[in-house]
mmCIF file with all atom_site columns, C-alpha atoms in Angstrom:
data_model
loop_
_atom_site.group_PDB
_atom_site.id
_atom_site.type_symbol
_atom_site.label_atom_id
_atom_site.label_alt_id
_atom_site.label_comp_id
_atom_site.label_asym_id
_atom_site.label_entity_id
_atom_site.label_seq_id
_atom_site.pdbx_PDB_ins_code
_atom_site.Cartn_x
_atom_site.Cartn_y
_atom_site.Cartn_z
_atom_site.occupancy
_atom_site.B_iso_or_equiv
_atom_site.pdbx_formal_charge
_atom_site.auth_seq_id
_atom_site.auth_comp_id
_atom_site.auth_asym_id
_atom_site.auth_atom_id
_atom_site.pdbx_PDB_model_num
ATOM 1   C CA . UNK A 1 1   ? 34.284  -20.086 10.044  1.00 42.00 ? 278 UNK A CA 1
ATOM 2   C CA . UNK A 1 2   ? 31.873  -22.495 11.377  1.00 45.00 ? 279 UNK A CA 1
ATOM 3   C CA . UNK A 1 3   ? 28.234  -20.784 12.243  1.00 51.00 ? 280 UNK A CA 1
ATOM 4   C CA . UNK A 1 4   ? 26.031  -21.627 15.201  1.00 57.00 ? 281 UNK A CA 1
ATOM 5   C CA . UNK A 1 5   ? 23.072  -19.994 16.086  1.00 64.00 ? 282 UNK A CA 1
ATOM 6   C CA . UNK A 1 6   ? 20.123  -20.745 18.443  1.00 67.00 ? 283 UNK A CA 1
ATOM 7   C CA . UNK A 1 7   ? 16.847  -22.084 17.645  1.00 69.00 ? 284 UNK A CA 1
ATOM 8   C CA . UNK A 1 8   ? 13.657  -22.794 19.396  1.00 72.00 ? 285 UNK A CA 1
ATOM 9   C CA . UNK A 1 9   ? 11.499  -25.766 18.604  1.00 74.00 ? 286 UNK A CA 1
ATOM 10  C CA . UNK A 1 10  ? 8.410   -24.622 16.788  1.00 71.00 ? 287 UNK A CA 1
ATOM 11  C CA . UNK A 1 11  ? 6.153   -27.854 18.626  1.00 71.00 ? 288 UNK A CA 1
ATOM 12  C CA . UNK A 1 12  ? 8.016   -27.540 22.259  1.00 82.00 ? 289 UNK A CA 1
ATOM 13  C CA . UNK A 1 13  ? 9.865   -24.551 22.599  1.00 69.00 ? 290 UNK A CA 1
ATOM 14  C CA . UNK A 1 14  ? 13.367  -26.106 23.632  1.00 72.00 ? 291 UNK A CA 1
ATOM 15  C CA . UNK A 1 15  ? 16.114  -24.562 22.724  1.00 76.00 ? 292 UNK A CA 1
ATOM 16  C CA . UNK A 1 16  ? 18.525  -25.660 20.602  1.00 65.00 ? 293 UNK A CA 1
ATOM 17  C CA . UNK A 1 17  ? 22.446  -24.707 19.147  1.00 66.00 ? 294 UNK A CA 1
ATOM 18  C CA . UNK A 1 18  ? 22.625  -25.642 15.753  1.00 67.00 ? 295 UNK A CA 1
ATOM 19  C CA . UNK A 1 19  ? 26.025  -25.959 13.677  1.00 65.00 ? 296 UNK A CA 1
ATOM 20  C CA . UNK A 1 20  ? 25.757  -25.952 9.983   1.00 68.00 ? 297 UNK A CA 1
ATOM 21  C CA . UNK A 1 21  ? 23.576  -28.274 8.339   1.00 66.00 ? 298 UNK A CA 1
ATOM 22  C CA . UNK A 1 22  ? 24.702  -29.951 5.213   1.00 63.00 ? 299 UNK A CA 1
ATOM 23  C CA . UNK A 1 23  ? 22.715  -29.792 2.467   1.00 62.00 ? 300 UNK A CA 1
ATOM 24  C CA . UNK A 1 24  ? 20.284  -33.194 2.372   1.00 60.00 ? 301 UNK A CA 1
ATOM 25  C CA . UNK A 1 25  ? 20.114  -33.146 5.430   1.00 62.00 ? 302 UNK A CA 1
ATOM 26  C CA . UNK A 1 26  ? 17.848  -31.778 8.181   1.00 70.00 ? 303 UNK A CA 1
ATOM 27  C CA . UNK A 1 27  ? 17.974  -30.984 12.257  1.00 72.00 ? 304 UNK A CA 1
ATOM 28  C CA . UNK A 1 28  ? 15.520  -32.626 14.325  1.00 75.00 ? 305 UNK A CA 1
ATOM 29  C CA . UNK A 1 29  ? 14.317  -31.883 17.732  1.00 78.00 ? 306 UNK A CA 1
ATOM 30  C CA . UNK A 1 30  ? 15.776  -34.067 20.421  1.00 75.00 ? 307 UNK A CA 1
ATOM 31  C CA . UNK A 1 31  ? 13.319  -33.835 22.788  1.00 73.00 ? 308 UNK A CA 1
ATOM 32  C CA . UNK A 1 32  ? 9.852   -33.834 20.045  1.00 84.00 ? 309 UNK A CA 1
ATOM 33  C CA . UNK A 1 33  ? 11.519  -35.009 17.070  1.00 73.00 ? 310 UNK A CA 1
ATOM 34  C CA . UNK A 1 34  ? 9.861   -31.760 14.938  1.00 74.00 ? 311 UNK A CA 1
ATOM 35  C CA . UNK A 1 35  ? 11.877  -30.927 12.354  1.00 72.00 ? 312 UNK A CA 1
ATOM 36  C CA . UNK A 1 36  ? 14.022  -27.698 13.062  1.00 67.00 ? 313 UNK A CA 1
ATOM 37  C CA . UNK A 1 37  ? 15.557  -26.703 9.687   1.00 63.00 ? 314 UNK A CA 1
ATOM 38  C CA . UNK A 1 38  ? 16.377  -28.212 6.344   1.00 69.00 ? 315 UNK A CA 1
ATOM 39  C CA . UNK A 1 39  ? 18.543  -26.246 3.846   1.00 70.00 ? 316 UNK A CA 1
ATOM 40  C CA . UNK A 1 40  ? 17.758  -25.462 0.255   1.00 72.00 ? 317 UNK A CA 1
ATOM 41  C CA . UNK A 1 41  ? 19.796  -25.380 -2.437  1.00 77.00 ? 318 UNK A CA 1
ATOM 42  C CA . UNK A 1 42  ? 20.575  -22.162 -4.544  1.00 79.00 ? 319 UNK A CA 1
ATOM 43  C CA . UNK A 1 43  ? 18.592  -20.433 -1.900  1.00 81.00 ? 320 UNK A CA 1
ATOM 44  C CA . UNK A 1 44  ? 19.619  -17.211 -2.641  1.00 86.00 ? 321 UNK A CA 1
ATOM 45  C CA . UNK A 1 45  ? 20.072  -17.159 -6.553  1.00 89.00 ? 322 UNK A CA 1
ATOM 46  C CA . UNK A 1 46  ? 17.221  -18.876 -7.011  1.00 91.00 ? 323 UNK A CA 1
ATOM 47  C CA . UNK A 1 47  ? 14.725  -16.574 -4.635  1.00 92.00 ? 324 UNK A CA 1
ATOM 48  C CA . UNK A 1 48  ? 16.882  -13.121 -6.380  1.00 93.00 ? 325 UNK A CA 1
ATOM 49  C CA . UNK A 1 49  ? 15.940  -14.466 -10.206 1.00 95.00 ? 326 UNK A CA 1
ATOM 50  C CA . UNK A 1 50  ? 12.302  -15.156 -8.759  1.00 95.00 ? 327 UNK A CA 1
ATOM 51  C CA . UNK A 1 51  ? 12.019  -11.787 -7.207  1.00 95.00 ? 328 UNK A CA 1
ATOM 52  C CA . UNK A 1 52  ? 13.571  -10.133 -10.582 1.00 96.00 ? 329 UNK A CA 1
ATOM 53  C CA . UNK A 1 53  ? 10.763  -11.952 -12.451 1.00 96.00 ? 330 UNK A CA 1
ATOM 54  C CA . UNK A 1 54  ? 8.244   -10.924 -10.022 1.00 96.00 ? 331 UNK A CA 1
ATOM 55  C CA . UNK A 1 55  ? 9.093   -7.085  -10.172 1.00 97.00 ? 332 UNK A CA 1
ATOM 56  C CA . UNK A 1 56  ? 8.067   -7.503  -14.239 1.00 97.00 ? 333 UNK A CA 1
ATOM 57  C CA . UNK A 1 57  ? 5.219   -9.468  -13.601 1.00 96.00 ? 334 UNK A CA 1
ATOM 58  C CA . UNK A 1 58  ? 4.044   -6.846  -11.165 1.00 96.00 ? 335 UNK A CA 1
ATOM 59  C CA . UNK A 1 59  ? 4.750   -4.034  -13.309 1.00 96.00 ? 336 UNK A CA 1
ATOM 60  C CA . UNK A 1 60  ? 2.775   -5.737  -16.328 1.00 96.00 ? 337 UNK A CA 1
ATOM 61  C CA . UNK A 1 61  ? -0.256  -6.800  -13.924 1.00 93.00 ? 338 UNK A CA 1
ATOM 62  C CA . UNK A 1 62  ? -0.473  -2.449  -12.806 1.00 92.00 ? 339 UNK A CA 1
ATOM 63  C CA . UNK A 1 63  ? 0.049   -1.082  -16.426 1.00 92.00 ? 340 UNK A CA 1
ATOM 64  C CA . UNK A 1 64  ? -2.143  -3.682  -18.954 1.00 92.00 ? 341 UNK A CA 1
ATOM 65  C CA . UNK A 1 65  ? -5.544  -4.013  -19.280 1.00 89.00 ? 342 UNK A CA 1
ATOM 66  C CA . UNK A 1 66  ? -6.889  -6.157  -16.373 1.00 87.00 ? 343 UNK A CA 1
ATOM 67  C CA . UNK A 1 67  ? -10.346 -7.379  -18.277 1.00 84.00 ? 344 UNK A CA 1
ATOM 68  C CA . UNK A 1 68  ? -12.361 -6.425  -21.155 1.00 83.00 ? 345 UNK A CA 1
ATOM 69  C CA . UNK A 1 69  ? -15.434 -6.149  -21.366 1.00 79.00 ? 346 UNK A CA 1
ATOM 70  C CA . UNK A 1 70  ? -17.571 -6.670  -24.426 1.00 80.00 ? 347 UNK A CA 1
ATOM 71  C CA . UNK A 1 71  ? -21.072 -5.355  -24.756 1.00 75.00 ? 348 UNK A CA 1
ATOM 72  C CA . UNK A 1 72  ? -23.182 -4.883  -27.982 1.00 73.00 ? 349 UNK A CA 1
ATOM 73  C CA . UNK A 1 73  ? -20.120 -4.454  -29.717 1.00 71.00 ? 350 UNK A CA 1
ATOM 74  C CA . UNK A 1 74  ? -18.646 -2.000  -27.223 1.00 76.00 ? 351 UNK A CA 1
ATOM 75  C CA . UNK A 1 75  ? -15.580 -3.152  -25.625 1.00 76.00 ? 352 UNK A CA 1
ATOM 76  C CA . UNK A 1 76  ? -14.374 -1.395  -21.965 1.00 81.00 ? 353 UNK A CA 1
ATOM 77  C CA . UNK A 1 77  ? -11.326 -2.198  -20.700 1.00 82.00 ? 354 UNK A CA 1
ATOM 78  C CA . UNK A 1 78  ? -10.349 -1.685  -16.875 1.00 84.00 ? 355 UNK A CA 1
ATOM 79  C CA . UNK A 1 79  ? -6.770  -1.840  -14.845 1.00 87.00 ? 356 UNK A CA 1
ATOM 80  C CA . UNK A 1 80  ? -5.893  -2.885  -11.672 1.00 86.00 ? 357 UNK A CA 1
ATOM 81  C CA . UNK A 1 81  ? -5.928  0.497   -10.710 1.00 88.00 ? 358 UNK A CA 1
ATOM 82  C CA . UNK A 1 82  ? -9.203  1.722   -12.309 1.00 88.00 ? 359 UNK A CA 1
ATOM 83  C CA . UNK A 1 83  ? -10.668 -1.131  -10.623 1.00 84.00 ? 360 UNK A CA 1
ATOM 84  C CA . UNK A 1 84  ? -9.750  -0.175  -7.073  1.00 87.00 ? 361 UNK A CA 1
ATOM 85  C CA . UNK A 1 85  ? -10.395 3.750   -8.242  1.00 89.00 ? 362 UNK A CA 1
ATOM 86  C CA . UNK A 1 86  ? -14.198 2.690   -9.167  1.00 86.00 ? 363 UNK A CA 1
ATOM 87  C CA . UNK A 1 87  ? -14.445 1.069   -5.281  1.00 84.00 ? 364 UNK A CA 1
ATOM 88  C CA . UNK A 1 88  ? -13.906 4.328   -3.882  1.00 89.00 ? 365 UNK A CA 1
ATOM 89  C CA . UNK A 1 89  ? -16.364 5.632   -5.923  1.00 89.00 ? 366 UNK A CA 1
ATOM 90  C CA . UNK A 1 90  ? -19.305 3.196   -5.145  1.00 88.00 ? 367 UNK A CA 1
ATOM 91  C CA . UNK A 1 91  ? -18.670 4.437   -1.489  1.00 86.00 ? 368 UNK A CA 1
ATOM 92  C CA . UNK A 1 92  ? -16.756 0.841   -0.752  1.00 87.00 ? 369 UNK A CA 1
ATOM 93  C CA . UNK A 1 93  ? -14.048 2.839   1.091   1.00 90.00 ? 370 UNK A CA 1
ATOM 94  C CA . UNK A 1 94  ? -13.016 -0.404  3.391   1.00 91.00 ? 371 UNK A CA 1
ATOM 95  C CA . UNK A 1 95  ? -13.143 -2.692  0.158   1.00 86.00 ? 372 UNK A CA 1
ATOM 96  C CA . UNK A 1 96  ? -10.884 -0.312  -1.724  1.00 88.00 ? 373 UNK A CA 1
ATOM 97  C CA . UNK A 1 97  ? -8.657  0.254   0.856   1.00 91.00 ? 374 UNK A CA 1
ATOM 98  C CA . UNK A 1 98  ? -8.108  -3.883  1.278   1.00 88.00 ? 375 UNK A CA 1
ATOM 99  C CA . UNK A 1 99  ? -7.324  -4.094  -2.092  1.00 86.00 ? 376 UNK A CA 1
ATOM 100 C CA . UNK A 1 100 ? -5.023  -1.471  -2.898  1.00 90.00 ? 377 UNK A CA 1
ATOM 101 C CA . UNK A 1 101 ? -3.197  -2.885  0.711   1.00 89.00 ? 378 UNK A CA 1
ATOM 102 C CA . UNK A 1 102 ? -3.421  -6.741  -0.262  1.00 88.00 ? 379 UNK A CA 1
ATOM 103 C CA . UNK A 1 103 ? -2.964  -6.890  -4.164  1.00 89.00 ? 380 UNK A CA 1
ATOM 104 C CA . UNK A 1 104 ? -0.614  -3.852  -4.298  1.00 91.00 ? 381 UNK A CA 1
ATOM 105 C CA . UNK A 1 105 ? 1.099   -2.240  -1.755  1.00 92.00 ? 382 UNK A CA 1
ATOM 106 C CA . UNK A 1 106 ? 2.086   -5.352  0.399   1.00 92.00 ? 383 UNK A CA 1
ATOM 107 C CA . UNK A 1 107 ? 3.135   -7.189  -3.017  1.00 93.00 ? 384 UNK A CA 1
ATOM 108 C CA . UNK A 1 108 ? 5.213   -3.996  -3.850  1.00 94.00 ? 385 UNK A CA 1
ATOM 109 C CA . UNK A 1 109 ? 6.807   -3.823  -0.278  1.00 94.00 ? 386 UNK A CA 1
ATOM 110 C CA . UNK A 1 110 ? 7.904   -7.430  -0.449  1.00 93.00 ? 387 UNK A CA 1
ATOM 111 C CA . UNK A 1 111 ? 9.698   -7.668  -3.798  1.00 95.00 ? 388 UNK A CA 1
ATOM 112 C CA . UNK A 1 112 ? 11.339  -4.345  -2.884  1.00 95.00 ? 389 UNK A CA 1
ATOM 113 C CA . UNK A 1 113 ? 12.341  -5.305  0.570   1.00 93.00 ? 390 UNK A CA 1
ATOM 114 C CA . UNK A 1 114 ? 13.853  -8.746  -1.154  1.00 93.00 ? 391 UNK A CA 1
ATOM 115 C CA . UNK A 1 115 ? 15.812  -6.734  -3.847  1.00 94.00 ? 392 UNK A CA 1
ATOM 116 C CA . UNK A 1 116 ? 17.198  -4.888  -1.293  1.00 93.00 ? 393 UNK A CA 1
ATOM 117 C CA . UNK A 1 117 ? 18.612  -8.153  0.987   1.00 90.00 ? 394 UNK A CA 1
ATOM 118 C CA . UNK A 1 118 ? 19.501  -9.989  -1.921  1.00 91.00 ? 395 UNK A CA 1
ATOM 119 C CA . UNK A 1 119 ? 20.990  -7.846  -4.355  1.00 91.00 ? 396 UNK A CA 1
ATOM 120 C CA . UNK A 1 120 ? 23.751  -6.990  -1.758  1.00 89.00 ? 397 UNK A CA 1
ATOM 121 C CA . UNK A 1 121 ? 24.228  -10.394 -0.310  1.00 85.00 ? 398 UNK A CA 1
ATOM 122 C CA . UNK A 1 122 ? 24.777  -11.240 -3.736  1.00 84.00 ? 399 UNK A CA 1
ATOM 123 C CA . UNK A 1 123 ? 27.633  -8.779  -3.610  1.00 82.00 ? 400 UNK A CA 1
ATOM 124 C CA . UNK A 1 124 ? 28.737  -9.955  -0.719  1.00 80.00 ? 401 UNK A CA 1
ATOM 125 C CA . UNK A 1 125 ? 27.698  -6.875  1.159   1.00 84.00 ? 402 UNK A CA 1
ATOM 126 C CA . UNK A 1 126 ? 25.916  -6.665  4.444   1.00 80.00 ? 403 UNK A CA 1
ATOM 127 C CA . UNK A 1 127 ? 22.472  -4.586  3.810   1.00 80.00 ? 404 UNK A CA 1
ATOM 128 C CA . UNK A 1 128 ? 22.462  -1.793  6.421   1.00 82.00 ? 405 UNK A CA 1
ATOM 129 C CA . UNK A 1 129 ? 19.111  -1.998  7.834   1.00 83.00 ? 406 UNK A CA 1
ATOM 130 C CA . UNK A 1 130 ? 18.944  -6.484  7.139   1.00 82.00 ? 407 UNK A CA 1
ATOM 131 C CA . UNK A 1 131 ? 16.947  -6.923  10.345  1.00 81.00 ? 408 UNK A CA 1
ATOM 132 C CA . UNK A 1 132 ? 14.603  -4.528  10.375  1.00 87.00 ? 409 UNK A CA 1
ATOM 133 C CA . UNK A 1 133 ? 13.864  -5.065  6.661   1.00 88.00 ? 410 UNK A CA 1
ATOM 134 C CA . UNK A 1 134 ? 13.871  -8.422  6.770   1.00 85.00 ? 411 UNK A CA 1
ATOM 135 C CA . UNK A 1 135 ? 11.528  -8.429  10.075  1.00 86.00 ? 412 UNK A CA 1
ATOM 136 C CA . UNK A 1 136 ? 8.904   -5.649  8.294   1.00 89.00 ? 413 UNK A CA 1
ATOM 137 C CA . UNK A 1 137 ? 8.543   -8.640  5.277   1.00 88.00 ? 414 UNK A CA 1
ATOM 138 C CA . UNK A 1 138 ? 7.779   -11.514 7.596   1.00 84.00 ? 415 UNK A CA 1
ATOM 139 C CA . UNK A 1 139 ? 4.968   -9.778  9.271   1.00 87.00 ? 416 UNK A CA 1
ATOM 140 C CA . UNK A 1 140 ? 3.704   -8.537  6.114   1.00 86.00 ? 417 UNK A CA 1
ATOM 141 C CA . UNK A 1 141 ? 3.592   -11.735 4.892   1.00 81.00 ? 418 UNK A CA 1
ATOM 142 C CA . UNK A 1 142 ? 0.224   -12.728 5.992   1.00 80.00 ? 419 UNK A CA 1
ATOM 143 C CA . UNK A 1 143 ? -1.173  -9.520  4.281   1.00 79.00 ? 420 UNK A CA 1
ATOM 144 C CA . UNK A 1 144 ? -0.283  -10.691 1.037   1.00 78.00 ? 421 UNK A CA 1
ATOM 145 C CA . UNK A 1 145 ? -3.684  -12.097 -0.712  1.00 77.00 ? 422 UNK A CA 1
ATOM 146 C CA . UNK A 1 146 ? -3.646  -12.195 -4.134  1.00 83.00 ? 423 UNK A CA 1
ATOM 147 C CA . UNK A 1 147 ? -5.017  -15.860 -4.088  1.00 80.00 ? 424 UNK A CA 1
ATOM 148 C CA . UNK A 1 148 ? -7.948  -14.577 -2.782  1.00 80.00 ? 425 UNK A CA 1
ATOM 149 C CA . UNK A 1 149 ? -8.709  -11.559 -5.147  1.00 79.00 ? 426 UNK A CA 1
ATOM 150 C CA . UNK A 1 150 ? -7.756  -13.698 -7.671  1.00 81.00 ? 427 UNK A CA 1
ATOM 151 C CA . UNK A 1 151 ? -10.996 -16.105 -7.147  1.00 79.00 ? 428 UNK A CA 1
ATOM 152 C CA . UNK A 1 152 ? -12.865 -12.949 -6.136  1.00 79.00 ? 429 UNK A CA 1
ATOM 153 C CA . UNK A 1 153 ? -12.878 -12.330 -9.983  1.00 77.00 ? 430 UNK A CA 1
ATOM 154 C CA . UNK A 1 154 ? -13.132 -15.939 -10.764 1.00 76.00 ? 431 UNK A CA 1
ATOM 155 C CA . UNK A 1 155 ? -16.271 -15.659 -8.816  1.00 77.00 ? 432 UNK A CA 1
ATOM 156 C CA . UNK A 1 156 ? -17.284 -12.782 -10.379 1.00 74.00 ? 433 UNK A CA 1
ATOM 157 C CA . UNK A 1 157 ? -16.578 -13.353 -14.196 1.00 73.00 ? 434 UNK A CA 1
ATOM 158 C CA . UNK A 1 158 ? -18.613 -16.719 -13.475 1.00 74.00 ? 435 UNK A CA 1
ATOM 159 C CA . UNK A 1 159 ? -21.667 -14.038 -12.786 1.00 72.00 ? 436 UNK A CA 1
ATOM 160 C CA . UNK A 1 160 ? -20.616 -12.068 -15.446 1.00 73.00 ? 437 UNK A CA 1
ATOM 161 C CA . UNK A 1 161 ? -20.130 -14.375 -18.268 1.00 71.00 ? 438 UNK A CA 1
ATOM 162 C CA . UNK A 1 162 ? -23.925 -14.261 -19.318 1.00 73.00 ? 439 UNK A CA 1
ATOM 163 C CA . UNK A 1 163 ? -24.160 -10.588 -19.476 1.00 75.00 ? 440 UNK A CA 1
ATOM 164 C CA . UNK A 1 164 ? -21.357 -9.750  -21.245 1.00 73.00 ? 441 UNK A CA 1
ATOM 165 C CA . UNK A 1 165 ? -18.082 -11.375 -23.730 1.00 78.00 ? 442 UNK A CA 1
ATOM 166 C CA . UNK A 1 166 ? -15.289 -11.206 -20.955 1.00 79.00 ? 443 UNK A CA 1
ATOM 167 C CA . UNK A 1 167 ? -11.981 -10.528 -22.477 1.00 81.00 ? 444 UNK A CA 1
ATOM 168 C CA . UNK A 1 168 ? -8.678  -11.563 -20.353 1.00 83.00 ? 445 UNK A CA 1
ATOM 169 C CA . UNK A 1 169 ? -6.176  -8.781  -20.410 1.00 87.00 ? 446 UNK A CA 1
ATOM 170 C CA . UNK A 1 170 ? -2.395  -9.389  -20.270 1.00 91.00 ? 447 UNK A CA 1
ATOM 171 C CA . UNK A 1 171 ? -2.797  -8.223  -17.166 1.00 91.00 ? 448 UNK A CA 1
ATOM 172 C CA . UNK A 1 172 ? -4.554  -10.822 -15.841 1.00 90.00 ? 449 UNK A CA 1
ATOM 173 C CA . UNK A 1 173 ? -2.128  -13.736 -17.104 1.00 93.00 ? 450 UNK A CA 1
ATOM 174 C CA . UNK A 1 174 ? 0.513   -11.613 -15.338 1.00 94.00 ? 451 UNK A CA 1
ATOM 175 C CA . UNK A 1 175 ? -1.111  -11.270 -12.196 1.00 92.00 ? 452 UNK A CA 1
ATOM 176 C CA . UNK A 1 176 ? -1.326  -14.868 -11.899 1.00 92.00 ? 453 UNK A CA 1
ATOM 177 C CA . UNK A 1 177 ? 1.990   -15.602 -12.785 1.00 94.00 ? 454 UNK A CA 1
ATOM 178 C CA . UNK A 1 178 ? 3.190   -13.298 -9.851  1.00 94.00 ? 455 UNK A CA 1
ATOM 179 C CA . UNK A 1 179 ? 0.955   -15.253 -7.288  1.00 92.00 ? 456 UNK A CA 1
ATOM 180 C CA . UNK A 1 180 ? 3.095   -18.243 -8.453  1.00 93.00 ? 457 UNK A CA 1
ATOM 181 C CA . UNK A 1 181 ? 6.289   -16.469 -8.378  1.00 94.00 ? 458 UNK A CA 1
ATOM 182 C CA . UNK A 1 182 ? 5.788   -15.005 -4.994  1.00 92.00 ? 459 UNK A CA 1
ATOM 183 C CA . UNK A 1 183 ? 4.598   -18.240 -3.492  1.00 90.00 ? 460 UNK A CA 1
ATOM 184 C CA . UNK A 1 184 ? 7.642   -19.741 -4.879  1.00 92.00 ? 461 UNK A CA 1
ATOM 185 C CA . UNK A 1 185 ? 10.149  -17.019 -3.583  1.00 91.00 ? 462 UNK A CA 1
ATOM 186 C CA . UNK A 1 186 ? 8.679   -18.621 0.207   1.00 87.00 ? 463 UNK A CA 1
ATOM 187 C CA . UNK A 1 187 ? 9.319   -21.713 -0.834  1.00 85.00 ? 464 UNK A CA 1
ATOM 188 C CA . UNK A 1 188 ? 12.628  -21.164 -1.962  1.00 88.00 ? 465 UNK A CA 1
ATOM 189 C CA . UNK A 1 189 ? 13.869  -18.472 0.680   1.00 85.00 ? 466 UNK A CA 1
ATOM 190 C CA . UNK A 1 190 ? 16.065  -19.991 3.309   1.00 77.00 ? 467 UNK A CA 1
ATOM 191 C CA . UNK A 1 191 ? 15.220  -17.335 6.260   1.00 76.00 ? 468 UNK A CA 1
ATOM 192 C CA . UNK A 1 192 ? 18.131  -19.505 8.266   1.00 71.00 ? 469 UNK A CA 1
ATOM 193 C CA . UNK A 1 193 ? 20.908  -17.969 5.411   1.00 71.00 ? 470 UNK A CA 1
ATOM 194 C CA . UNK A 1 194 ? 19.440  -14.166 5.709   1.00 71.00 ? 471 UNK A CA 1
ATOM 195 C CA . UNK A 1 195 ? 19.646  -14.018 9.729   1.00 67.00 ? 472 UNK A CA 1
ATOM 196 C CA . UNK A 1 196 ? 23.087  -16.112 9.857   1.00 66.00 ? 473 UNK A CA 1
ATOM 197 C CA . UNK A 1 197 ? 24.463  -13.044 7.339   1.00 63.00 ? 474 UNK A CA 1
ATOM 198 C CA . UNK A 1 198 ? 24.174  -10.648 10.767  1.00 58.00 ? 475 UNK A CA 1
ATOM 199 C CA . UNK A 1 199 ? 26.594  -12.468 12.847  1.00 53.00 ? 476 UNK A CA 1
ATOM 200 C CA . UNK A 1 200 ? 28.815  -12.238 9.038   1.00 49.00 ? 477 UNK A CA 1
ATOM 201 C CA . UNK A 1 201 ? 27.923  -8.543  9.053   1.00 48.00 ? 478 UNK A CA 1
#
């Protein structure tokens, strides 16, 4: 059955009904010339292994040792968690809270939510709540900044360095393989595919 679907032009807001578009190819404005949409290959495989990976990179990154720290032969070693946990303590309430949203909740949310869309459409089954899922992620989206923790302690290990031997925990290496991973699984993701699977379902 051949899908159409509306779509409004990001640049001019006309509206436009748009057939399938072949892959290589790519749908244009006709009024701006703004490009419109342009599907990718494998979306969905390809985003469901990334996601998979993701889930053990995030597991690894909340479980290892973050950083060690190495001082007169003493060596302390501190998690994602104990980090955020120490926060709280020092009275930085908002800081904490930021970081437990931004590094691990919203992270959390989003490979979830994605394992639950893809895994069924994989199965060629309709997810029961698609939209509202699906809707929750792309708002969320924004809220996702592990980029910007991540040069937080860049920053901070740069202070550090002089007072003390830093030592990278698997943690770490994990952590900033899932900031990869998750800005591929945007890349990758072919929102068009997801919403067409309601008018399937």
């Amino acid at each position: 059955m051949k899908m159409t679907h509306f779509m409004a032009c990001h640049e001019c807001d006309l509206v436009h009904e748009l057939g399938e578009v072949p892959l290589g190819a790519g749908a244009r404005c006709a009024r701006c010339g703004a490009a419109l949409h342009r599907p990718k290959r494998d979306s969905l495989n390809r985003t469901l292994a990334l996601a998979v990976a993701g889930v053990i990179l995030f597991v690894i990154a909340n479980t290892y040792p973050f950083l060690g720290f190495k001082i007169g032969g003493q060596v302390r070693e501190t998690t994602l968690a104990t980090g955020i946990h120490q926060l709280y303590q020092q009275d930085m309430t908002i800081i904490a809270s930021l970081v437990l949203l931004t590094v691990v909740l919203v992270p959390a949310i989003h490979l979830a939510g994605m394992l639950y869309i893809l895994i069924p459409l994989q199965c060629k089954r309709f997810p029961r709540h698609l939209p509202r899922v699906f809707g929750v992620l792309l708002q969320l989206k924004p809220w996702g900044m592990m980029e910007i923790f991540m040069l937080g302690i860049l920053v901070s290990l740069v202070k550090l360095v002089k007072m003390a031997t830093i030592i990278p925990g698997l943690a770490l290496y994990a952590f900033l393989g899932l900031i990869f991973v998750l800005a591929a699984m945007a890349v990758t993701l072919d929102d068009h595919l997801v919403w067409d699977q309601l008018e399937i379902g």
